[in-house]
Short mmCIF file of C-alpha atoms in Angstrom, two decimals:
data_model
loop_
_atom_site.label_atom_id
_atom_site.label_comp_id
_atom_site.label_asym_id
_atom_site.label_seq_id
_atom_site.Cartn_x
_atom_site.Cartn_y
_atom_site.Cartn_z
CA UNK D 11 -1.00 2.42 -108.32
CA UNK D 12 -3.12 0.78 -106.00
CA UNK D 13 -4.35 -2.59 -106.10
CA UNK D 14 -8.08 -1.58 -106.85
CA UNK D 15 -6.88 0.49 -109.91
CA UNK D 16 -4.35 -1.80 -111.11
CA UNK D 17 -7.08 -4.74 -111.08
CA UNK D 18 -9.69 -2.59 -113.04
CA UNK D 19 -6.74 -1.96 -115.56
CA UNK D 20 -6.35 -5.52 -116.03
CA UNK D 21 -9.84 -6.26 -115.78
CA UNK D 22 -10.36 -3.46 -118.77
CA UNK D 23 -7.40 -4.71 -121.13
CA UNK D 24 -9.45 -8.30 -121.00
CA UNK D 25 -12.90 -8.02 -121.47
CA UNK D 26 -14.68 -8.15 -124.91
CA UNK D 27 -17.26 -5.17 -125.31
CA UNK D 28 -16.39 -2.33 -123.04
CA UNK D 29 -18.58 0.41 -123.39
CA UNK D 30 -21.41 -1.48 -124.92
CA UNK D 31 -25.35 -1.24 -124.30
CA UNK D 32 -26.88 -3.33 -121.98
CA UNK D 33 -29.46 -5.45 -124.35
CA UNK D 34 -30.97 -6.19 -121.28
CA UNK D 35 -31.70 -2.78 -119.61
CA UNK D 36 -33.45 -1.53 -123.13
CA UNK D 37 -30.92 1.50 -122.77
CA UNK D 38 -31.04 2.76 -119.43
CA UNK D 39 -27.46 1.64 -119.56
CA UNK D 40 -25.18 3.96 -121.09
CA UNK D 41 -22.59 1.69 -121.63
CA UNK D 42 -20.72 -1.22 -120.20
CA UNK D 43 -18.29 -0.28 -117.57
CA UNK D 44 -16.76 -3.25 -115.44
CA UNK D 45 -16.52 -3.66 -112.30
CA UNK D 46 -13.32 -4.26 -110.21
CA UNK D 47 -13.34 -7.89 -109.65
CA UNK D 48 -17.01 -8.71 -110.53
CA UNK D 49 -18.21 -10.00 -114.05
CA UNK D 50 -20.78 -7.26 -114.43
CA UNK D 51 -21.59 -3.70 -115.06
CA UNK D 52 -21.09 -0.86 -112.33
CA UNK D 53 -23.67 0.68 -114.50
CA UNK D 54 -26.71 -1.03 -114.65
CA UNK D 55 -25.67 -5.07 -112.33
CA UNK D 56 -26.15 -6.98 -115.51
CA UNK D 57 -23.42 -9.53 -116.67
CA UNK D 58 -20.68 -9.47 -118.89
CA UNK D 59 -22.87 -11.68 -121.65
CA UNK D 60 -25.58 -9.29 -121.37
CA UNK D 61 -23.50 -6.41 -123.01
CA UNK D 62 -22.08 -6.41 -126.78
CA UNK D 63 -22.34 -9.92 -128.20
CA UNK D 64 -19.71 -11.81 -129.97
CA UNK D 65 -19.97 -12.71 -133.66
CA UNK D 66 -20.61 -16.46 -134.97
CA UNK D 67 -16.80 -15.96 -136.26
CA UNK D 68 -15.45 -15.45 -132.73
CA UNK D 69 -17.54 -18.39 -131.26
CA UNK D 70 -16.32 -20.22 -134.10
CA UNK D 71 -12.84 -19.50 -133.01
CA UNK D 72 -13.46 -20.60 -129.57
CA UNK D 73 -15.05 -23.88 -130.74
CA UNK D 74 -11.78 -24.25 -133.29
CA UNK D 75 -9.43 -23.42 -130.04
CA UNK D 76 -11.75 -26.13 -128.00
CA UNK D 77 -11.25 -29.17 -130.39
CA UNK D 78 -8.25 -28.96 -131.55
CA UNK D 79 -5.76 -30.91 -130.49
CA UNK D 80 -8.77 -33.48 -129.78
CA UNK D 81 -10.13 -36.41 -131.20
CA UNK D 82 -13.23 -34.14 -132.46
CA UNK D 83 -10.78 -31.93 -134.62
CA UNK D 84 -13.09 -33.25 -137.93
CA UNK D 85 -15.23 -31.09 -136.42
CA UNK D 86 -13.38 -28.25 -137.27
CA UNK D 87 -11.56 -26.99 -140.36
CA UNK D 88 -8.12 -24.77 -140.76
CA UNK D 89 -8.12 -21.58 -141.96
CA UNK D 90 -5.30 -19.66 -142.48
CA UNK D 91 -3.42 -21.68 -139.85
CA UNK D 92 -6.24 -21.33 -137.39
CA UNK D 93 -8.53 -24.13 -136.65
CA UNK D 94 -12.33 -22.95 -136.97
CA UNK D 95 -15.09 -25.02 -136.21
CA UNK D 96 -17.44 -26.09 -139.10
CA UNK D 97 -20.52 -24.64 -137.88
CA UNK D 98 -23.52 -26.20 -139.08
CA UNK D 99 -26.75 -24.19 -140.02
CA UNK D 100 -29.99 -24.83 -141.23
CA UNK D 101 -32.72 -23.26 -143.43
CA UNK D 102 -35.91 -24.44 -143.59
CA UNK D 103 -38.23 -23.19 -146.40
CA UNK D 104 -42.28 -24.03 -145.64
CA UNK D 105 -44.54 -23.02 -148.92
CA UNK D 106 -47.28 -20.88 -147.92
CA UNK D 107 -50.55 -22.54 -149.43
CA UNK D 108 -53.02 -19.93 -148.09
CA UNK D 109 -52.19 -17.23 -151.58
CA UNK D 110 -53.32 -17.37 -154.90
CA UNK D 111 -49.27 -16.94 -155.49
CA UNK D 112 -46.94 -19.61 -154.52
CA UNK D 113 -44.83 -17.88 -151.46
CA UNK D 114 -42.44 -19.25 -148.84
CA UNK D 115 -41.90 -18.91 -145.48
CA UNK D 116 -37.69 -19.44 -144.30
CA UNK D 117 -36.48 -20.01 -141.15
CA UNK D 118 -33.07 -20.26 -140.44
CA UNK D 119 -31.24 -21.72 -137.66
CA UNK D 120 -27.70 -20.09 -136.72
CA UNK D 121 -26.94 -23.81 -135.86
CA UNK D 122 -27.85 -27.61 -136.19
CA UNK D 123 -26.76 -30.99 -135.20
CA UNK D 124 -24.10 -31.80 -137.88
CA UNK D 125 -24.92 -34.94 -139.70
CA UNK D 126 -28.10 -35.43 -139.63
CA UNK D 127 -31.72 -35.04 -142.03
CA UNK D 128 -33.23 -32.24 -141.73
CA UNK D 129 -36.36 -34.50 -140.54
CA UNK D 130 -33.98 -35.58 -137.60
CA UNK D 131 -33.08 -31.79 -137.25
CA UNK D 132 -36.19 -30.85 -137.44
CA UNK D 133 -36.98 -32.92 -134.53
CA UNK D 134 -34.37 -32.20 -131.81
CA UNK D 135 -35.26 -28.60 -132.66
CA UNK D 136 -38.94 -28.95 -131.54
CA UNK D 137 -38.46 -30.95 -128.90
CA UNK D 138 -36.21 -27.96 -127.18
CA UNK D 139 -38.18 -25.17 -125.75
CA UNK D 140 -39.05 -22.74 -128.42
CA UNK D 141 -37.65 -19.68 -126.81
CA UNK D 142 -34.47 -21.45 -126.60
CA UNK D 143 -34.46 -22.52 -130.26
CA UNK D 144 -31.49 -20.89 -132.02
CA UNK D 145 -33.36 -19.19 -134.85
CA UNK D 146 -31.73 -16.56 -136.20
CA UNK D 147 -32.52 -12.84 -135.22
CA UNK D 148 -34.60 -14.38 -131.97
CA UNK D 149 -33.96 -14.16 -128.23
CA UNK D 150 -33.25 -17.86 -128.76
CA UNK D 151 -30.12 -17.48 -130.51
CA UNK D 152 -29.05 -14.53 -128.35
CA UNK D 153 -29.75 -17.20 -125.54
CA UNK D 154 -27.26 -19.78 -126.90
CA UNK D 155 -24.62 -17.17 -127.34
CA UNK D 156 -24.73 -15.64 -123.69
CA UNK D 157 -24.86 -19.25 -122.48
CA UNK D 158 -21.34 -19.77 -124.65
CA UNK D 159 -19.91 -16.68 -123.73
CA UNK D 160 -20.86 -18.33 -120.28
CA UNK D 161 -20.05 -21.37 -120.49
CA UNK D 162 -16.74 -21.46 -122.73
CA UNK D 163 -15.08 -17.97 -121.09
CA UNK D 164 -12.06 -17.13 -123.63
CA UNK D 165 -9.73 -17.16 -120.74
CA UNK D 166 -10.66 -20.92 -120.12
CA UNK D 167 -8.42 -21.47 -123.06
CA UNK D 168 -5.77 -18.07 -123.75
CA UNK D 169 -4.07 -17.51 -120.88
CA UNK D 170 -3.45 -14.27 -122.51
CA UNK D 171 -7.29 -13.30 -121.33
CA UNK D 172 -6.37 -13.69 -118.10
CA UNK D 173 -6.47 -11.28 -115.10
CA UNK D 174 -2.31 -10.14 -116.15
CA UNK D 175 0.49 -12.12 -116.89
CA UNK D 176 0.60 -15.36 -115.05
CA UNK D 177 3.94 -16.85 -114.28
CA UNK D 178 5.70 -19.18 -115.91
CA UNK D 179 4.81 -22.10 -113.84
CA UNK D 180 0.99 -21.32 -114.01
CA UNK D 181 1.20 -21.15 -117.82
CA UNK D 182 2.90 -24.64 -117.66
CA UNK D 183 0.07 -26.05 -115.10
CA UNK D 184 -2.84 -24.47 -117.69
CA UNK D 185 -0.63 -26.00 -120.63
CA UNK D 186 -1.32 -29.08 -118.68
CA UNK D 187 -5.04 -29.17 -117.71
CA UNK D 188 -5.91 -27.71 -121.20
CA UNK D 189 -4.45 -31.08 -122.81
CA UNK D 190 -5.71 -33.45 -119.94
CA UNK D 191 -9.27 -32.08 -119.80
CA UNK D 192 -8.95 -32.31 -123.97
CA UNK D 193 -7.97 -36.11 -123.56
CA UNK D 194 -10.11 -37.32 -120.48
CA UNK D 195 -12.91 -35.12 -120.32
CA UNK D 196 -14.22 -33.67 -123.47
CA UNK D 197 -17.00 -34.86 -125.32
CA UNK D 198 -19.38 -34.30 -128.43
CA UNK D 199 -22.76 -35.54 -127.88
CA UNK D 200 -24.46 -37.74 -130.67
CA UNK D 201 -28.49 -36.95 -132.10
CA UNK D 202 -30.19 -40.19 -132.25
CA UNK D 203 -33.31 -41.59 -131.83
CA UNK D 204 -33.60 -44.12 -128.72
CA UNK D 205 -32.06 -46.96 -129.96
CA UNK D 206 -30.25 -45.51 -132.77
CA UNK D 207 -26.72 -43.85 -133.21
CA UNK D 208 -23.50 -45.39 -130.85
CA UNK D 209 -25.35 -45.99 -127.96
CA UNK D 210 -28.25 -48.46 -126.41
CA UNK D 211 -30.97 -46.88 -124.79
CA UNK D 212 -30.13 -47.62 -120.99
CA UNK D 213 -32.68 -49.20 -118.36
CA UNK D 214 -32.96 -45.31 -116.52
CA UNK D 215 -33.36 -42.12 -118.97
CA UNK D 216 -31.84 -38.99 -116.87
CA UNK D 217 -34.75 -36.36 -116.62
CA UNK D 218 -38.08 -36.68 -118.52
CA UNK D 219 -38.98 -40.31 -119.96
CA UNK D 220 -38.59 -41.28 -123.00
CA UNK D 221 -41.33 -41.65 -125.95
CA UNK D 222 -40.96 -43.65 -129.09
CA UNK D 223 -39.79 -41.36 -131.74
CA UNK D 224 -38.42 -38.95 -129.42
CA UNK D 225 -34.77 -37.66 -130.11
CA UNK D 226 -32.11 -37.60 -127.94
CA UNK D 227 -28.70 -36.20 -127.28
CA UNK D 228 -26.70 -39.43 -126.56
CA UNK D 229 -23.16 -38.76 -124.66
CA UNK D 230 -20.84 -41.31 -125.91
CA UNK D 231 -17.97 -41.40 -123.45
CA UNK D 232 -19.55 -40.97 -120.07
CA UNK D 233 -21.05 -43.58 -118.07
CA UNK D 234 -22.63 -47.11 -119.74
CA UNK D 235 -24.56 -45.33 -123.19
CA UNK D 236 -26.63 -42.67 -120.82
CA UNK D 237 -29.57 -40.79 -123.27
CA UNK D 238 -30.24 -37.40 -122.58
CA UNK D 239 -33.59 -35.59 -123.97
CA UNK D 240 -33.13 -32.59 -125.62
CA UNK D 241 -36.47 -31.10 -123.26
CA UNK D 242 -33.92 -32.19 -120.08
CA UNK D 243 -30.25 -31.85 -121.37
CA UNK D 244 -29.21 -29.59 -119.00
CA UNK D 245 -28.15 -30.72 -115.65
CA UNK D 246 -30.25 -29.97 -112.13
CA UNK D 247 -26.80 -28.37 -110.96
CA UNK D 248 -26.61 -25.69 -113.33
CA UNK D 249 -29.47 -25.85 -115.36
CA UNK D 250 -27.43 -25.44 -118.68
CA UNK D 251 -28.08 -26.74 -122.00
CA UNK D 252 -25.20 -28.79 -123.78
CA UNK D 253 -24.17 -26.18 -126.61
CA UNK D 254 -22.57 -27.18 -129.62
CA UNK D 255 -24.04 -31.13 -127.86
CA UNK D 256 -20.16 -30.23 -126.05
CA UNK D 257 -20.08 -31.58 -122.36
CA UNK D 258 -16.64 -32.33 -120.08
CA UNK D 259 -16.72 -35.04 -117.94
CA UNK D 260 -20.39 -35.72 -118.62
CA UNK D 261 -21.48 -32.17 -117.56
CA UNK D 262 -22.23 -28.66 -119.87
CA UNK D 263 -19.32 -26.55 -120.02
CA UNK D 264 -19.24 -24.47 -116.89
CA UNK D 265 -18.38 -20.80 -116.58
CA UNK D 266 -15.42 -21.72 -114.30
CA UNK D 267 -12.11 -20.01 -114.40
CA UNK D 268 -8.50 -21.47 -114.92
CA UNK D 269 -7.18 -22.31 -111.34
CA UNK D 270 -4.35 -24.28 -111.27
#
């Protein structure tokens, strides 16, 4: 075998959604078919995220893999010996006054801000751009779960999804960074407004200024109480939003491999 086949073998055996339509190609794609060493399609260019989406049980899964063994494991629950994370959603019913017949309009959101009114809710959601809210059925929700898939790669975390067996001593060093970066660098944001929650609204707001009434994604563990707007909680370096309000060492999850 040589070494083009054997890494399109491995390559194969990992990825989630082999043979799936493109969603973005509107099916001039036939199906996903991966490249040797690239994280897209020989088919059509487009990304691994861009072909068959996972399920809110398998990002659930990921988020349970993420915080356990952390001190935000109350954010997830066991089931069946597996820790899952306690995804939050919301539904929002509006009356509809315009009929003779009382009638109501429901949105639901495929996820929330845990612990929080829904008037608090409410408000982070409309202050994020509305293409990027995660309403169910909407590009917005498809949006957060390419930027997961993205962002929290399953072989970040099972060394079993990596590119073939790694050796002992690599399993050890990912053993390793998966429990440092748990105890140094991981973080759950907090939804407050300024001046509210565990932190004090600094002198300098990162990205677009503050306005009384305003909420706020407040990171509680990096730098002196910093306040990030949900309109500019994405960094200028990668431009991603803080899914899940999960950042590691003050930063979104990046779509970084394992190295050690």
């Amino acid at each position: 075998m040589d070494l083009t086949s054997g890494i399109e073998k491995m390559w194969s055996a990992t990825l989630v959604g082999k043979g799936a339509a493109c969603l973005s190609c509107k099916g001039i794609c036939s199906g996903f078919l991966p490249h040797s060493w690239r994280k897209a399609c020989t088919q059509c260019g487009c990304s691994v995220e861009d072909h068959g989406q996972s399920s809110d049980l398998e990002d659930d899964h990921k988020m349970g893999r993420l915080l356990a063994d952390s001190k935000y494991v109350h954010l997830t629950a066991k089931v069946k010996g597996i820790r899952v994370y306690k995804r939050n959603r919301m539904v929002i019913t509006n009356p509809v006054v315009s009929r003779k017949d009382p009638t109501f309009n429901t949105i639901t959101y495929d996820w929330a801000p845990p612990g929080l009114t829904q008037k608090l809710a409410m408000l982070y959601m409309e202050l994020l751009p509305e293409e990027k809210r995660p309403v169910a059925g909407t590009e917005g929700a498809m949006y957060r779960r390419r930027q997961l898939m993205r962002q929290l790669p399953v072989y970040d975390q099972d060394p079993s999804q990596c590119h073939g067996p790694l050796p002992e001593d690599q399993l050890q060093a990912m053993s390793v960074f998966m429990k440092s970066y748990k105890e140094e660098a991981l973080g759950v944001g907090e939804v407050a407004l300024p001046g509210e929650g565990g932190a004090k609204p600094p002198p300098v707001v990162k990205g677009d200024k503050q306005k009384n009434g305003t909420g706020n994604g407040q990171a509680t563990t990096v730098q002196p109480d910093p306040i990030y707007t949900p309109t500019t909680n994405g960094t200028d370096c990668c431009k991603s939003e803080y899914l899940f309000l999960l950042y590691r060492g003050g930063l979104p999850l990046h779509s970084k491999p394992f190295n050690p």
